[in-house]
Backbone as JSON Lines, residues from 0, in Angstrom:
{"i":0,"aa":"M","n":[-9.59,11.81,-6.19],"ca":[-10.64,10.89,-5.78],"c":[-11.88,11.7,-5.41]}
{"i":1,"aa":"N","n":[-12.96,11.29,-5.89],"ca":[-14.22,11.97,-5.61],"c":[-14.67,11.64,-4.21]}
{"i":2,"aa":"L","n":[-14.86,12.65,-3.38],"ca":[-15.26,12.44,-2.0],"c":[-16.77,12.35,-1.86]}
{"i":3,"aa":"E","n":[-17.47,12.77,-2.85],"ca":[-18.92,12.71,-2.85],"c":[-19.33,11.38,-3.48]}
{"i":4,"aa":"S","n":[-20.27,10.69,-2.92],"ca":[-20.7,9.43,-3.49],"c":[-22.16,9.54,-3.94]}
{"i":5,"aa":"N","n":[-22.37,9.5,-5.24],"ca":[-23.74,9.56,-5.77],"c":[-24.16,8.21,-6.3]}
{"i":6,"aa":"G","n":[-23.2,7.3,-6.5],"ca":[-23.5,6.02,-7.1],"c":[-23.88,4.99,-6.05]}
{"i":7,"aa":"P","n":[-24.06,3.76,-6.5],"ca":[-24.44,2.71,-5.56],"c":[-23.28,2.38,-4.64]}
{"i":8,"aa":"E","n":[-23.6,1.86,-3.47],"ca":[-22.6,1.5,-2.49],"c":[-21.84,0.28,-2.96]}
{"i":9,"aa":"P","n":[-20.49,0.24,-2.82],"ca":[-19.73,-0.92,-3.24],"c":[-20.2,-2.18,-2.49]}
{"i":10,"aa":"Q","n":[-20.02,-3.32,-3.14],"ca":[-20.51,-4.57,-2.55],"c":[-19.65,-5.03,-1.39]}
{"i":11,"aa":"H","n":[-18.37,-4.7,-1.34],"ca":[-17.48,-5.24,-0.32],"c":[-16.81,-4.13,0.48]}
{"i":12,"aa":"S","n":[-17.54,-3.17,0.98],"ca":[-16.93,-2.11,1.77],"c":[-16.58,-2.64,3.15]}
{"i":13,"aa":"V","n":[-15.63,-1.98,3.82],"ca":[-15.24,-2.43,5.16],"c":[-16.31,-2.08,6.17]}
{"i":14,"aa":"S","n":[-16.38,-2.85,7.23],"ca":[-17.38,-2.62,8.27],"c":[-16.99,-1.4,9.1]}
{"i":15,"aa":"E","n":[-17.95,-0.92,9.92],"ca":[-17.65,0.22,10.8],"c":[-16.55,-0.12,11.78]}
{"i":16,"aa":"A","n":[-16.59,-1.31,12.32],"ca":[-15.56,-1.73,13.29],"c":[-14.18,-1.79,12.61]}
{"i":17,"aa":"D","n":[-14.14,-2.32,11.39],"ca":[-12.89,-2.38,10.64],"c":[-12.38,-0.98,10.35]}
{"i":18,"aa":"F","n":[-13.29,-0.08,10.01],"ca":[-12.87,1.29,9.73],"c":[-12.22,1.91,10.97]}
{"i":19,"aa":"V","n":[-12.82,1.75,12.11],"ca":[-12.27,2.32,13.35],"c":[-10.9,1.72,13.62]}
{"i":20,"aa":"R","n":[-10.78,0.41,13.47],"ca":[-9.51,-0.27,13.69],"c":[-8.45,0.21,12.71]}
{"i":21,"aa":"L","n":[-8.81,0.37,11.44],"ca":[-7.87,0.85,10.43],"c":[-7.45,2.29,10.68]}
{"i":22,"aa":"F","n":[-8.42,3.12,11.08],"ca":[-8.08,4.51,11.35],"c":[-7.12,4.59,12.54]}
{"i":23,"aa":"A","n":[-7.38,3.82,13.58],"ca":[-6.5,3.83,14.73],"c":[-5.09,3.36,14.36]}
{"i":24,"aa":"R","n":[-5.01,2.34,13.5],"ca":[-3.73,1.81,13.07],"c":[-2.93,2.8,12.25]}
{"i":25,"aa":"H","n":[-3.62,3.58,11.4],"ca":[-2.94,4.45,10.45],"c":[-2.97,5.92,10.84]}
{"i":26,"aa":"E","n":[-3.54,6.24,12.01],"ca":[-3.65,7.64,12.41],"c":[-2.3,8.36,12.46]}
{"i":27,"aa":"L","n":[-1.29,7.72,13.01],"ca":[0.03,8.35,13.09],"c":[0.59,8.64,11.7]}
{"i":28,"aa":"A","n":[0.44,7.69,10.8],"ca":[0.93,7.91,9.42],"c":[0.18,9.06,8.75]}
{"i":29,"aa":"L","n":[-1.13,9.14,8.95],"ca":[-1.92,10.23,8.39],"c":[-1.54,11.56,9.03]}
{"i":30,"aa":"R","n":[-1.32,11.55,10.32],"ca":[-0.92,12.76,11.04],"c":[0.45,13.27,10.52]}
{"i":31,"aa":"N","n":[1.4,12.35,10.36],"ca":[2.71,12.72,9.84],"c":[2.62,13.2,8.39]}
{"i":32,"aa":"Y","n":[1.76,12.59,7.64],"ca":[1.54,12.99,6.24],"c":[1.02,14.44,6.18]}
{"i":33,"aa":"A","n":[0.06,14.75,7.06],"ca":[-0.48,16.12,7.1],"c":[0.61,17.09,7.52]}
{"i":34,"aa":"R","n":[1.47,16.68,8.44],"ca":[2.54,17.57,8.92],"c":[3.53,17.89,7.81]}
{"i":35,"aa":"L","n":[3.7,16.98,6.84],"ca":[4.59,17.25,5.71],"c":[4.12,18.49,4.94]}
{"i":36,"aa":"M","n":[2.81,18.7,4.91],"ca":[2.26,19.77,4.08],"c":[1.94,21.03,4.86]}
{"i":37,"aa":"L","n":[1.74,20.9,6.15],"ca":[1.38,22.05,6.96],"c":[2.6,22.65,7.61]}
{"i":38,"aa":"P","n":[2.63,23.97,7.8],"ca":[3.84,24.64,8.31],"c":[4.15,24.3,9.77]}
{"i":39,"aa":"D","n":[3.17,23.88,10.56],"ca":[3.41,23.53,11.95],"c":[2.35,22.54,12.43]}
{"i":40,"aa":"W","n":[2.53,22.05,13.66],"ca":[1.62,21.03,14.2],"c":[0.25,21.6,14.59]}
{"i":41,"aa":"N","n":[0.14,22.92,14.69],"ca":[-1.12,23.52,15.16],"c":[-2.32,23.15,14.3]}
{"i":42,"aa":"G","n":[-2.13,23.1,13.0],"ca":[-3.24,22.8,12.11],"c":[-3.47,21.33,11.88]}
{"i":43,"aa":"V","n":[-2.5,20.49,12.27],"ca":[-2.6,19.06,11.96],"c":[-3.82,18.43,12.65]}
{"i":44,"aa":"D","n":[-4.05,18.77,13.92],"ca":[-5.22,18.19,14.63],"c":[-6.51,18.54,13.94]}
{"i":45,"aa":"D","n":[-6.65,19.84,13.55],"ca":[-7.89,20.26,12.9],"c":[-8.07,19.55,11.56]}
{"i":46,"aa":"V","n":[-6.98,19.46,10.8],"ca":[-7.05,18.81,9.49],"c":[-7.39,17.33,9.66]}
{"i":47,"aa":"L","n":[-6.74,16.68,10.63],"ca":[-7.01,15.26,10.82],"c":[-8.44,15.0,11.31]}
{"i":48,"aa":"Q","n":[-8.93,15.91,12.13],"ca":[-10.31,15.77,12.58],"c":[-11.28,15.9,11.4]}
{"i":49,"aa":"D","n":[-11.07,16.94,10.58],"ca":[-11.94,17.11,9.39],"c":[-11.81,15.92,8.46]}
{"i":50,"aa":"A","n":[-10.59,15.45,8.25],"ca":[-10.37,14.31,7.35],"c":[-11.03,13.06,7.89]}
{"i":51,"aa":"S","n":[-10.96,12.86,9.21],"ca":[-11.55,11.65,9.77],"c":[-13.07,11.66,9.61]}
{"i":52,"aa":"I","n":[-13.66,12.83,9.74],"ca":[-15.11,12.94,9.53],"c":[-15.46,12.62,8.08]}
{"i":53,"aa":"T","n":[-14.7,13.17,7.16],"ca":[-14.93,12.91,5.74],"c":[-14.73,11.41,5.45]}
{"i":54,"aa":"M","n":[-13.68,10.8,6.01],"ca":[-13.44,9.38,5.79],"c":[-14.61,8.54,6.32]}
{"i":55,"aa":"W","n":[-15.07,8.9,7.54],"ca":[-16.19,8.16,8.14],"c":[-17.43,8.26,7.26]}
{"i":56,"aa":"E","n":[-17.73,9.5,6.81],"ca":[-18.91,9.71,5.99],"c":[-18.82,8.99,4.65]}
{"i":57,"aa":"N","n":[-17.61,8.74,4.16],"ca":[-17.42,8.13,2.85],"c":[-16.8,6.75,2.96]}
{"i":58,"aa":"R","n":[-16.89,6.12,4.11],"ca":[-16.22,4.82,4.32],"c":[-16.74,3.74,3.37]}
{"i":59,"aa":"Q","n":[-17.92,3.9,2.85],"ca":[-18.45,2.89,1.92],"c":[-17.66,2.86,0.62]}
{"i":60,"aa":"Q","n":[-16.87,3.91,0.33],"ca":[-16.02,3.91,-0.86],"c":[-14.85,2.95,-0.71]}
{"i":61,"aa":"L","n":[-14.46,2.66,0.51],"ca":[-13.3,1.8,0.77],"c":[-13.75,0.35,0.61]}
{"i":62,"aa":"Q","n":[-13.12,-0.33,-0.36],"ca":[-13.57,-1.69,-0.67],"c":[-12.76,-2.76,0.05]}
{"i":63,"aa":"D","n":[-11.53,-2.45,0.45],"ca":[-10.75,-3.42,1.22],"c":[-9.75,-2.69,2.11]}
{"i":64,"aa":"E","n":[-9.26,-3.4,3.08],"ca":[-8.39,-2.81,4.09],"c":[-7.07,-2.31,3.54]}
{"i":65,"aa":"S","n":[-6.55,-2.97,2.51],"ca":[-5.22,-2.58,1.98],"c":[-5.26,-1.19,1.35]}
{"i":66,"aa":"G","n":[-6.42,-0.73,0.94],"ca":[-6.54,0.57,0.3],"c":[-6.75,1.71,1.29]}
{"i":67,"aa":"F","n":[-6.84,1.42,2.57],"ca":[-7.18,2.46,3.54],"c":[-6.18,3.61,3.57]}
{"i":68,"aa":"L","n":[-4.89,3.29,3.72],"ca":[-3.91,4.36,3.88],"c":[-3.81,5.25,2.64]}
{"i":69,"aa":"P","n":[-3.7,4.72,1.43],"ca":[-3.67,5.6,0.26],"c":[-4.95,6.43,0.15]}
{"i":70,"aa":"W","n":[-6.08,5.83,0.41],"ca":[-7.37,6.53,0.36],"c":[-7.4,7.64,1.4]}
{"i":71,"aa":"G","n":[-6.97,7.33,2.62],"ca":[-6.93,8.32,3.69],"c":[-6.0,9.47,3.37]}
{"i":72,"aa":"K","n":[-4.85,9.15,2.74],"ca":[-3.89,10.19,2.4],"c":[-4.47,11.17,1.38]}
{"i":73,"aa":"V","n":[-5.26,10.68,0.44],"ca":[-5.88,11.59,-0.53],"c":[-6.81,12.56,0.17]}
{"i":74,"aa":"I","n":[-7.58,12.06,1.12],"ca":[-8.52,12.9,1.85],"c":[-7.75,13.89,2.73]}
{"i":75,"aa":"V","n":[-6.71,13.44,3.41],"ca":[-5.91,14.33,4.24],"c":[-5.25,15.41,3.37]}
{"i":76,"aa":"R","n":[-4.76,15.01,2.2],"ca":[-4.12,16.0,1.31],"c":[-5.11,17.1,0.92]}
{"i":77,"aa":"H","n":[-6.35,16.7,0.58],"ca":[-7.35,17.7,0.22],"c":[-7.67,18.63,1.4]}
{"i":78,"aa":"R","n":[-7.77,18.05,2.58],"ca":[-8.04,18.87,3.78],"c":[-6.87,19.8,4.06]}
{"i":79,"aa":"C","n":[-5.65,19.34,3.82],"ca":[-4.47,20.21,4.02],"c":[-4.52,21.37,3.02]}
{"i":80,"aa":"F","n":[-4.86,21.08,1.78],"ca":[-4.94,22.14,0.77],"c":[-6.0,23.18,1.18]}
{"i":81,"aa":"N","n":[-7.11,22.7,1.73],"ca":[-8.14,23.62,2.2],"c":[-7.62,24.47,3.35]}
{"i":82,"aa":"A","n":[-6.92,23.88,4.29],"ca":[-6.35,24.62,5.41],"c":[-5.31,25.63,4.93]}
{"i":83,"aa":"I","n":[-4.52,25.23,3.98],"ca":[-3.47,26.11,3.45],"c":[-4.08,27.3,2.72]}
{"i":84,"aa":"A","n":[-5.16,27.05,2.02],"ca":[-5.83,28.14,1.32],"c":[-6.27,29.22,2.32]}
{"i":85,"aa":"K","n":[-6.68,28.77,3.52],"ca":[-7.09,29.71,4.56],"c":[-5.89,30.47,5.15]}
{"i":86,"aa":"M","n":[-4.69,29.89,5.04],"ca":[-3.49,30.49,5.6],"c":[-2.7,31.31,4.6]}
{"i":87,"aa":"R","n":[-3.19,31.54,3.45],"ca":[-2.44,32.19,2.37],"c":[-1.83,33.55,2.78]}
{"i":88,"aa":"R","n":[-2.35,34.17,3.78],"ca":[-1.8,35.45,4.19],"c":[-0.41,35.29,4.81]}
{"i":89,"aa":"D","n":[-0.15,34.1,5.31],"ca":[1.14,33.83,5.96],"c":[2.2,33.57,4.89]}
{"i":90,"aa":"R","n":[3.33,34.23,4.98],"ca":[4.41,34.08,3.98],"c":[5.06,32.7,4.02]}
{"i":91,"aa":"L","n":[4.9,31.98,5.1],"ca":[5.61,30.7,5.26],"c":[4.89,29.53,4.59]}
{"i":92,"aa":"V","n":[3.74,29.76,4.03],"ca":[2.99,28.69,3.38],"c":[3.63,28.33,2.06]}
{"i":93,"aa":"L","n":[3.84,27.01,1.86],"ca":[4.46,26.54,0.61],"c":[3.45,26.54,-0.53]}
{"i":94,"aa":"D","n":[3.98,26.71,-1.7],"ca":[3.17,26.68,-2.93],"c":[2.54,25.28,-3.08]}
{"i":95,"aa":"K","n":[1.37,25.21,-3.71],"ca":[0.68,23.94,-3.89],"c":[1.54,22.95,-4.67]}
{"i":96,"aa":"N","n":[2.29,23.42,-5.66],"ca":[3.14,22.53,-6.46],"c":[4.23,21.91,-5.59]}
{"i":97,"aa":"V","n":[4.79,22.67,-4.68],"ca":[5.81,22.13,-3.78],"c":[5.18,21.08,-2.87]}
{"i":98,"aa":"L","n":[3.98,21.36,-2.39],"ca":[3.29,20.4,-1.52],"c":[2.98,19.11,-2.28]}
{"i":99,"aa":"E","n":[2.56,19.24,-3.54],"ca":[2.3,18.06,-4.36],"c":[3.57,17.23,-4.51]}
{"i":100,"aa":"L","n":[4.72,17.92,-4.71],"ca":[5.98,17.23,-4.86],"c":[6.34,16.49,-3.56]}
{"i":101,"aa":"I","n":[6.15,17.15,-2.42],"ca":[6.42,16.5,-1.12],"c":[5.53,15.28,-0.96]}
{"i":102,"aa":"A","n":[4.25,15.45,-1.27],"ca":[3.3,14.34,-1.12],"c":[3.68,13.18,-2.03]}
{"i":103,"aa":"S","n":[4.04,13.46,-3.28],"ca":[4.38,12.38,-4.19],"c":[5.68,11.69,-3.79]}
{"i":104,"aa":"E","n":[6.65,12.44,-3.25],"ca":[7.88,11.81,-2.77],"c":[7.61,10.92,-1.57]}
{"i":105,"aa":"E","n":[6.72,11.32,-0.7],"ca":[6.39,10.49,0.45],"c":[5.67,9.23,-0.03]}
{"i":106,"aa":"E","n":[4.79,9.34,-1.01],"ca":[4.11,8.17,-1.54],"c":[5.09,7.23,-2.2]}
{"i":107,"aa":"A","n":[6.08,7.78,-2.92],"ca":[7.1,6.94,-3.55],"c":[7.93,6.21,-2.48]}
{"i":108,"aa":"E","n":[8.22,6.9,-1.39],"ca":[8.96,6.27,-0.29],"c":[8.12,5.17,0.33]}
{"i":109,"aa":"S","n":[6.83,5.41,0.47],"ca":[5.93,4.42,1.04],"c":[5.87,3.17,0.14]}
{"i":110,"aa":"E","n":[5.8,3.42,-1.19],"ca":[5.8,2.32,-2.14],"c":[7.1,1.54,-2.06]}
{"i":111,"aa":"S","n":[8.21,2.25,-1.87],"ca":[9.51,1.61,-1.74],"c":[9.53,0.72,-0.5]}
{"i":112,"aa":"E","n":[8.96,1.19,0.6],"ca":[8.9,0.4,1.82],"c":[8.05,-0.84,1.58]}
{"i":113,"aa":"N","n":[6.96,-0.71,0.82],"ca":[6.13,-1.86,0.5],"c":[6.91,-2.86,-0.33]}
{"i":114,"aa":"L","n":[7.69,-2.38,-1.28],"ca":[8.5,-3.27,-2.12],"c":[9.5,-4.04,-1.27]}
{"i":115,"aa":"V","n":[10.14,-3.36,-0.31],"ca":[11.08,-4.03,0.57],"c":[10.38,-5.11,1.37]}
{"i":116,"aa":"S","n":[9.2,-4.81,1.85],"ca":[8.42,-5.79,2.62],"c":[8.09,-6.99,1.75]}
{"i":117,"aa":"I","n":[7.73,-6.76,0.5],"ca":[7.41,-7.86,-0.43],"c":[8.67,-8.68,-0.67]}
{"i":118,"aa":"Q","n":[9.82,-8.0,-0.86],"ca":[11.08,-8.72,-1.12],"c":[11.46,-9.6,0.08]}
{"i":119,"aa":"H","n":[11.29,-9.07,1.3],"ca":[11.59,-9.88,2.49],"c":[10.68,-11.08,2.6]}
{"i":120,"aa":"S","n":[9.38,-10.87,2.31],"ca":[8.42,-11.97,2.36],"c":[8.77,-13.03,1.32]}
{"i":121,"aa":"L","n":[9.13,-12.58,0.12],"ca":[9.49,-13.53,-0.93],"c":[10.73,-14.32,-0.54]}
{"i":122,"aa":"A","n":[11.72,-13.66,0.01],"ca":[12.94,-14.35,0.45],"c":[12.61,-15.41,1.52]}
{"i":123,"aa":"D","n":[11.75,-15.04,2.46],"ca":[11.34,-16.02,3.49],"c":[10.63,-17.21,2.87]}
{"i":124,"aa":"C","n":[9.74,-16.94,1.94],"ca":[8.97,-18.0,1.3],"c":[9.88,-18.88,0.44]}
{"i":125,"aa":"L","n":[10.82,-18.26,-0.27],"ca":[11.78,-19.06,-1.06],"c":[12.62,-19.93,-0.14]}
{"i":126,"aa":"G","n":[12.98,-19.41,1.01],"ca":[13.78,-20.16,1.96],"c":[13.06,-21.39,2.5]}
{"i":127,"aa":"K","n":[11.74,-21.41,2.45],"ca":[10.96,-22.56,2.92],"c":[10.92,-23.71,1.9]}
{"i":128,"aa":"L","n":[11.27,-23.39,0.66],"ca":[11.25,-24.42,-0.39],"c":[12.47,-25.32,-0.24]}
{"i":129,"aa":"P","n":[12.34,-26.6,-0.58],"ca":[13.52,-27.44,-0.63],"c":[14.51,-26.9,-1.67]}
{"i":130,"aa":"P","n":[15.82,-27.13,-1.48],"ca":[16.81,-26.55,-2.38],"c":[16.56,-26.85,-3.87]}
{"i":131,"aa":"Q","n":[16.16,-28.07,-4.22],"ca":[15.94,-28.39,-5.63],"c":[14.78,-27.58,-6.2]}
{"i":132,"aa":"R","n":[13.71,-27.43,-5.43],"ca":[12.54,-26.63,-5.89],"c":[12.91,-25.15,-6.01]}
{"i":133,"aa":"R","n":[13.71,-24.68,-5.07],"ca":[14.15,-23.29,-5.11],"c":[14.98,-23.04,-6.37]}
{"i":134,"aa":"E","n":[15.91,-23.95,-6.67],"ca":[16.72,-23.82,-7.88],"c":[15.86,-23.84,-9.12]}
{"i":135,"aa":"L","n":[14.85,-24.69,-9.11],"ca":[13.95,-24.81,-10.26],"c":[13.18,-23.52,-10.47]}
{"i":136,"aa":"V","n":[12.62,-22.95,-9.39],"ca":[11.8,-21.73,-9.56],"c":[12.66,-20.55,-9.97]}
{"i":137,"aa":"L","n":[13.93,-20.55,-9.61],"ca":[14.83,-19.44,-9.97],"c":[15.48,-19.64,-11.35]}
{"i":138,"aa":"A","n":[15.42,-20.85,-11.9],"ca":[16.1,-21.15,-13.16],"c":[15.75,-20.22,-14.32]}
{"i":139,"aa":"P","n":[14.49,-19.87,-14.55],"ca":[14.17,-18.99,-15.68],"c":[14.83,-17.61,-15.59]}
{"i":140,"aa":"Y","n":[15.2,-17.2,-14.39],"ca":[15.8,-15.88,-14.2],"c":[17.31,-15.92,-14.34]}
{"i":141,"aa":"R","n":[17.88,-17.09,-14.46],"ca":[19.33,-17.21,-14.56],"c":[19.84,-17.11,-16.0]}
{"i":142,"aa":"G","n":[18.95,-17.2,-16.95],"ca":[19.39,-17.06,-18.32],"c":[18.69,-18.02,-19.24]}
{"i":143,"aa":"A","n":[18.8,-17.77,-20.53],"ca":[18.18,-18.59,-21.55],"c":[18.81,-19.99,-21.5]}
{"i":144,"aa":"G","n":[17.96,-20.98,-21.63],"ca":[18.45,-22.34,-21.68],"c":[18.6,-23.03,-20.34]}
{"i":145,"aa":"E","n":[18.47,-22.3,-19.26],"ca":[18.69,-22.89,-17.92],"c":[17.63,-23.98,-17.61]}
{"i":146,"aa":"V","n":[16.37,-23.7,-17.95],"ca":[15.32,-24.68,-17.69],"c":[15.51,-25.9,-18.59]}
{"i":147,"aa":"K","n":[15.93,-25.68,-19.82],"ca":[16.17,-26.77,-20.76],"c":[17.31,-27.66,-20.24]}
{"i":148,"aa":"T","n":[18.35,-27.05,-19.71],"ca":[19.48,-27.79,-19.16],"c":[19.03,-28.64,-17.96]}
{"i":149,"aa":"L","n":[18.25,-28.03,-17.07],"ca":[17.74,-28.75,-15.93],"c":[16.82,-29.88,-16.34]}
{"i":150,"aa":"A","n":[16.03,-29.67,-17.39],"ca":[15.12,-30.72,-17.89],"c":[15.93,-31.9,-18.42]}
{"i":151,"aa":"E","n":[17.0,-31.62,-19.17],"ca":[17.84,-32.69,-19.69],"c":[18.5,-33.46,-18.55]}
{"i":152,"aa":"Q","n":[18.97,-32.76,-17.53],"ca":[19.61,-33.41,-16.38],"c":[18.63,-34.31,-15.62]}
{"i":153,"aa":"A","n":[17.36,-33.88,-15.58],"ca":[16.35,-34.62,-14.84],"c":[15.65,-35.66,-15.7]}
{"i":154,"aa":"G","n":[15.93,-35.66,-17.0],"ca":[15.27,-36.6,-17.9],"c":[13.81,-36.25,-18.13]}
{"i":155,"aa":"K","n":[13.51,-34.97,-18.1],"ca":[12.12,-34.49,-18.29],"c":[12.09,-33.52,-19.47]}
{"i":156,"aa":"T","n":[10.89,-33.14,-19.88],"ca":[10.75,-32.12,-20.93],"c":[10.76,-30.75,-20.3]}
{"i":157,"aa":"P","n":[11.25,-29.73,-21.02],"ca":[11.18,-28.38,-20.48],"c":[9.76,-27.97,-20.13]}
{"i":158,"aa":"N","n":[8.79,-28.41,-20.94],"ca":[7.39,-28.04,-20.69],"c":[6.93,-28.58,-19.34]}
{"i":159,"aa":"S","n":[7.32,-29.8,-18.98],"ca":[6.89,-30.34,-17.69],"c":[7.52,-29.56,-16.53]}
{"i":160,"aa":"L","n":[8.77,-29.08,-16.71],"ca":[9.39,-28.27,-15.67],"c":[8.7,-26.91,-15.57]}
{"i":161,"aa":"Y","n":[8.3,-26.34,-16.7],"ca":[7.59,-25.05,-16.63],"c":[6.25,-25.18,-15.9]}
{"i":162,"aa":"K","n":[5.6,-26.33,-16.06],"ca":[4.36,-26.55,-15.32],"c":[4.64,-26.6,-13.8]}
{"i":163,"aa":"I","n":[5.72,-27.26,-13.43],"ca":[6.1,-27.33,-12.01],"c":[6.46,-25.92,-11.52]}
{"i":164,"aa":"I","n":[7.19,-25.2,-12.34],"ca":[7.57,-23.82,-11.99],"c":[6.32,-22.98,-11.77]}
{"i":165,"aa":"G","n":[5.33,-23.12,-12.63],"ca":[4.08,-22.38,-12.49],"c":[3.4,-22.69,-11.17]}
{"i":166,"aa":"R","n":[3.37,-23.95,-10.78],"ca":[2.75,-24.32,-9.51],"c":[3.57,-23.78,-8.33]}
{"i":167,"aa":"L","n":[4.9,-23.8,-8.46],"ca":[5.75,-23.24,-7.4],"c":[5.55,-21.73,-7.27]}
{"i":168,"aa":"R","n":[5.41,-21.06,-8.39],"ca":[5.17,-19.62,-8.36],"c":[3.85,-19.3,-7.68]}
{"i":169,"aa":"A","n":[2.82,-20.09,-7.97],"ca":[1.52,-19.88,-7.33],"c":[1.64,-20.1,-5.83]}
{"i":170,"aa":"R","n":[2.39,-21.12,-5.44],"ca":[2.61,-21.41,-4.01],"c":[3.33,-20.25,-3.35]}
{"i":171,"aa":"L","n":[4.38,-19.74,-4.01],"ca":[5.12,-18.61,-3.48],"c":[4.24,-17.37,-3.35]}
{"i":172,"aa":"S","n":[3.42,-17.16,-4.36],"ca":[2.51,-16.0,-4.36],"c":[1.57,-16.07,-3.15]}
{"i":173,"aa":"R","n":[1.0,-17.23,-2.92],"ca":[0.09,-17.39,-1.75],"c":[0.85,-17.16,-0.44]}
{"i":174,"aa":"C","n":[2.08,-17.67,-0.38],"ca":[2.9,-17.5,0.85],"c":[3.18,-16.03,1.1]}
{"i":175,"aa":"V","n":[3.59,-15.3,0.04],"ca":[3.91,-13.88,0.18],"c":[2.66,-13.11,0.58]}
{"i":176,"aa":"E","n":[1.55,-13.38,-0.07],"ca":[0.29,-12.69,0.26],"c":[-0.09,-12.91,1.72]}
{"i":177,"aa":"E","n":[0.09,-14.13,2.2],"ca":[-0.25,-14.45,3.59],"c":[0.65,-13.68,4.55]}
{"i":178,"aa":"K","n":[1.96,-13.66,4.24],"ca":[2.91,-12.92,5.09],"c":[2.57,-11.44,5.13]}
{"i":179,"aa":"L","n":[2.22,-10.88,3.99],"ca":[1.89,-9.45,3.92],"c":[0.57,-9.18,4.67]}
{"i":180,"aa":"R","n":[-0.37,-10.09,4.57],"ca":[-1.64,-9.94,5.27],"c":[-1.41,-9.95,6.77]}
{"i":181,"aa":"L","n":[-0.53,-10.86,7.24],"ca":[-0.23,-10.94,8.66],"c":[0.52,-9.69,9.13]}
{"i":182,"aa":"E","n":[1.35,-9.12,8.24],"ca":[2.11,-7.91,8.55],"c":[1.17,-6.72,8.73]}
{"i":183,"aa":"I","n":[0.11,-6.67,7.95],"ca":[-0.85,-5.56,8.02],"c":[-1.67,-5.64,9.29]}
{"i":184,"aa":"S","n":[-2.05,-6.85,9.68],"ca":[-2.9,-6.97,10.87],"c":[-2.14,-7.12,12.11]}
């Protein structure tokens, strides 16, 4: 990610107050992320301070709140690499490739946690549907011909059921998005 901004400012960047709130919320995660790459806690404070200054100076790059943590991690990673370059005399410093591997594994774990959160939200939202609607929305995933069978049982066309399924999916999507939004704030 380019930390220098020469182009126009994005139209929907987060406000200064939102930035401070987001930084406070994610500071521990950023601090732990830096610690993954640095050999001890001594450099973490310096790196996080430098990274926070860079984030503040480039906050206009952040277009929405959900992108804060990944964006912050990129900046912290670059600051860690800079700090490590200064420590190269120390034998305990890990190779940049190893650090990249550690960082990518942590990001994969974070994505996995996000997926679990989405799955829990979807299960909650599905649970709010009446049983018949829940069965209908799940029918396409049970196998070929399931929607057609349900349509015949209900005396409707498969196309009409697919339209209902589409509306139910949109409703579920809104419910999941709302749950995730509440989880973030």
